[in-house]
Coordinates of C-alpha atoms in Angstrom, one line a residue:
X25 CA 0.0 0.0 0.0
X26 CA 1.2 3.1 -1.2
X27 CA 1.1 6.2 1.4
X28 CA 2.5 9.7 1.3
X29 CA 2.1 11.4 4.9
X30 CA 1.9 15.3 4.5
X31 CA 3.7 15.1 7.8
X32 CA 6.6 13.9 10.1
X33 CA 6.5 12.0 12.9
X34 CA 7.2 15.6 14.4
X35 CA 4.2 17.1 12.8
X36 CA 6.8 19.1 10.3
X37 CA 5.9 19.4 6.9
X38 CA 7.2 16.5 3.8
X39 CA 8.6 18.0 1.0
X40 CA 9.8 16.4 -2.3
X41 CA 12.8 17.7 -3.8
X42 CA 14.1 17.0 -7.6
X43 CA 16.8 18.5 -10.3
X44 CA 14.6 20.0 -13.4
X45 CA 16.7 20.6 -16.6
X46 CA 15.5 22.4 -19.3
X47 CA 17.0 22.2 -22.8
X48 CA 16.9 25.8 -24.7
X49 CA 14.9 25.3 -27.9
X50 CA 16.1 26.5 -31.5
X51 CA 13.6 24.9 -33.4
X52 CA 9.7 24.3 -33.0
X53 CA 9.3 20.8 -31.2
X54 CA 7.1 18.0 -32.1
X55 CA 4.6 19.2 -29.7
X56 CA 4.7 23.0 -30.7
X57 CA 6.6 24.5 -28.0
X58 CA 7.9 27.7 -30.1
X59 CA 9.9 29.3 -27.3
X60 CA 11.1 28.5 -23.5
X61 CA 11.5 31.8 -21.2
X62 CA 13.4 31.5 -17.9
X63 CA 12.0 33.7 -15.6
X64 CA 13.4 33.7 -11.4
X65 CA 10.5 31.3 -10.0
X66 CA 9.1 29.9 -13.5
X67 CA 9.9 28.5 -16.5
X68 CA 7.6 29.1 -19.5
X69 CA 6.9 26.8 -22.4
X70 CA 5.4 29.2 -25.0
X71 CA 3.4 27.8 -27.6
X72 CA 2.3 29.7 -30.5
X73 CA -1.2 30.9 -29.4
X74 CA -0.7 30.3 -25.5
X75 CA 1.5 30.4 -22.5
X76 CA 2.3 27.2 -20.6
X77 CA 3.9 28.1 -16.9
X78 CA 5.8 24.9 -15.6
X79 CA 5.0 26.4 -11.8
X80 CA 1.4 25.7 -12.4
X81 CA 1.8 22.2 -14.2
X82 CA 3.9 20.8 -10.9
X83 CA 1.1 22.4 -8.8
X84 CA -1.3 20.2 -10.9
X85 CA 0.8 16.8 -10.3
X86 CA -0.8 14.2 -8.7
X87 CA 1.3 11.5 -6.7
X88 CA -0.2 8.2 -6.3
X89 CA -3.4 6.5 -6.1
X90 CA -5.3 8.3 -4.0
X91 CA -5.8 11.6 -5.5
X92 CA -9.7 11.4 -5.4
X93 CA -9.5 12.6 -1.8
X94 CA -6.7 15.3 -1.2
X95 CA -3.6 13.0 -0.8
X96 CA -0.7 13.0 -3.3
X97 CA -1.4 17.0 -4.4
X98 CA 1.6 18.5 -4.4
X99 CA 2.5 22.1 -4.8
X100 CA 5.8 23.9 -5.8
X101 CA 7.7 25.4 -2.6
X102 CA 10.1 27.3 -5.0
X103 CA 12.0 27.2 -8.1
X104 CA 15.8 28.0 -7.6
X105 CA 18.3 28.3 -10.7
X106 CA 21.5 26.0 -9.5
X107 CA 24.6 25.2 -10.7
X108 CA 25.1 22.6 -13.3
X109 CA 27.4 20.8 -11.8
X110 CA 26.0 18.8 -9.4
X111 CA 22.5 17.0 -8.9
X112 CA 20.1 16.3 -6.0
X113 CA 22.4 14.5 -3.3
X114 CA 25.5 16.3 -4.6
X115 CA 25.9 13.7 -7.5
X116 CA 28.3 15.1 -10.3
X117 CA 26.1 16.5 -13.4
X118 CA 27.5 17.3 -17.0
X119 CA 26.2 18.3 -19.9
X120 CA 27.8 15.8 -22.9
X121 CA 26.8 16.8 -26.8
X122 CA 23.6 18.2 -25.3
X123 CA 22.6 15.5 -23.2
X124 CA 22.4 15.4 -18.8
X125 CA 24.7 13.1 -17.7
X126 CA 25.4 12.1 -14.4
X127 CA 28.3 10.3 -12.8
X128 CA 27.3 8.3 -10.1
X129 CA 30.6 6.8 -7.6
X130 CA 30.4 3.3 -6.0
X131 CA 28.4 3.7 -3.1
X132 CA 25.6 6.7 -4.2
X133 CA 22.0 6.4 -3.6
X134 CA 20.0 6.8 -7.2
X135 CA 17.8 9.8 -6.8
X136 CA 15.6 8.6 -10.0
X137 CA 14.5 5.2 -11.2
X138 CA 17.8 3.2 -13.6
X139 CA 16.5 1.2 -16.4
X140 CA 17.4 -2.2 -15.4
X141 CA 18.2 -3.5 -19.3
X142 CA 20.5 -2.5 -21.6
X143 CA 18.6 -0.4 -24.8
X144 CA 21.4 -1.0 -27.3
X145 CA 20.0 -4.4 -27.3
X146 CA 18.2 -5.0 -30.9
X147 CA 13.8 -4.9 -30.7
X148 CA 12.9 -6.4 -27.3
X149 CA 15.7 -8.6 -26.6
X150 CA 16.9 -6.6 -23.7
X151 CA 19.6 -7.8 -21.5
X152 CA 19.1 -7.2 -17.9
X153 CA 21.5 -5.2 -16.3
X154 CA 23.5 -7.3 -13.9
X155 CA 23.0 -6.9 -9.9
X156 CA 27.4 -6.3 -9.8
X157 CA 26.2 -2.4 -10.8
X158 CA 22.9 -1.6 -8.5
X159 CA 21.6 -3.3 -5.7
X160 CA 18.1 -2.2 -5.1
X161 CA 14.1 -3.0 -5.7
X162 CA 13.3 -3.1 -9.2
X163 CA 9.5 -2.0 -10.1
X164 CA 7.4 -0.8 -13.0
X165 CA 7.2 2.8 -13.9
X166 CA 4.7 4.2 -15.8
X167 CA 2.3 7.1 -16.1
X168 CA 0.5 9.3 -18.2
X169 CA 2.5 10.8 -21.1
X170 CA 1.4 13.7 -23.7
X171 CA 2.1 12.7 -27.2
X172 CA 0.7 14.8 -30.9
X173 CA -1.7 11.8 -30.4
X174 CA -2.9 13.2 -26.6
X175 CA -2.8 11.3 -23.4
X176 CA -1.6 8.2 -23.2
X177 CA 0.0 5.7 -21.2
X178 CA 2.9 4.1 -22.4
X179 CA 4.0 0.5 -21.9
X180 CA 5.9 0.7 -18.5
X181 CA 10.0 0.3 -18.1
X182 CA 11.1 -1.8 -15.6
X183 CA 13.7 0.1 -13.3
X184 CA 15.8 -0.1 -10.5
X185 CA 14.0 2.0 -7.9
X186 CA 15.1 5.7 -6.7
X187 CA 17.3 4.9 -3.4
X188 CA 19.1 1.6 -5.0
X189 CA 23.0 1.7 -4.0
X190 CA 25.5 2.1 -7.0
X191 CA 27.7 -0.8 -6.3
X192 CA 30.6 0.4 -8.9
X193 CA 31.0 3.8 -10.6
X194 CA 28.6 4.5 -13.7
X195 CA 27.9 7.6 -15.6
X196 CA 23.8 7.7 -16.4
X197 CA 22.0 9.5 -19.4
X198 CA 18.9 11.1 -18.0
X199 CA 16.4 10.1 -20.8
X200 CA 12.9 10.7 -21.8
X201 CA 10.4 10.5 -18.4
X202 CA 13.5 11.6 -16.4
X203 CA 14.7 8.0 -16.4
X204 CA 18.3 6.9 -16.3
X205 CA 20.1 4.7 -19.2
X206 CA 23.4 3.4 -18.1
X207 CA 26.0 4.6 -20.5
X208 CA 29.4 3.3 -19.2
X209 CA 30.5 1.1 -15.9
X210 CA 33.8 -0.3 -14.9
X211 CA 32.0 -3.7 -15.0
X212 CA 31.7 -5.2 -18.1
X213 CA 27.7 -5.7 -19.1

């Protein structure tokens, strides 16, 4: 059962906490975004006939199942322009031909879910990563995803779960959803 307590055990406040990058457009994307402006506590996705603010489309996120009655709304504390160089728990962050990569050292905590099979694998003949890089849960993640074809949800990737120990040093691509795709180890796959 799934359970997000708006409170401590000391009656203080729970916050979530997450690294947001947002790649400067200098074309129209798929989905028309024409434009992105950075403003100090926003970020806005302007489209050709309307404004989208990124502030108020985290204040819409839901967490969880059980919406329908107040739990899992979250709303946005505060946005805060960071350096580039690190990532949530101080977890080294590059940018690599245009890409966020993050280098991970034996012994880090994932902050986001790692798919758990190797992509460069041809159609669906994955190979599962083996348990000498992560130790952790692995678990489904899905959601709903806006396409030019509207809401959808897409068939789920299995992933190690956020909190899995890096058992050797990796360097992560963070992909489509926010997921991670291992790029390089010292282990061999």
């Amino acid at each position: 059962i799934e359970f997000i307590a708006p409170k401590t055990r000391h009656n203080k406040d729970v916050y979530l906490i997450g690294d947001l990058w947002v790649k400067e457009l200098n074309y129209k994307s798929e989905i028309g975004i024409e434009k992105i402006n950075f403003r100090k506590d926003d970020v806005i996705l302007c489209l050709a006939k309307d404004e989208i603010s990124l502030k108020k489309v985290f204040d819409s996120i839901r967490l969880g199942g059980e919406t329908g009655y107040g739990w899992g709304r979250v709303k946005v504390k505060y946005f805060r322009e960071d350096d580039n160089s690190k990532a949530l728990g101080g977890i080294r962050a590059e940018i690599i031909n245009d890409e966020v990569v993050l280098i991970l050292e034996k012994g880090n905590h994932l902050t986001s879910h790692l798919l758990a099979a190797d992509l460069s694998c041809q159609e669906f003949n994955f190979k599962i990563l083996s348990e000498n890089f992560i130790q952790g849960s692995i678990e489904p993640f899905t959601g709903y995803a806006y396409t030019k074809e509207g809401w959808n949800i897409p068939h789920p990737f299995i992933c190690f779960a956020p909190g899995s120990v890096v058992k050797t040093d990796i360097t992560v691509k963070v992909s489509v959803f926010g997921l991670g795709i291992l790029l390089y180890s010292h282990l061999p796959v």
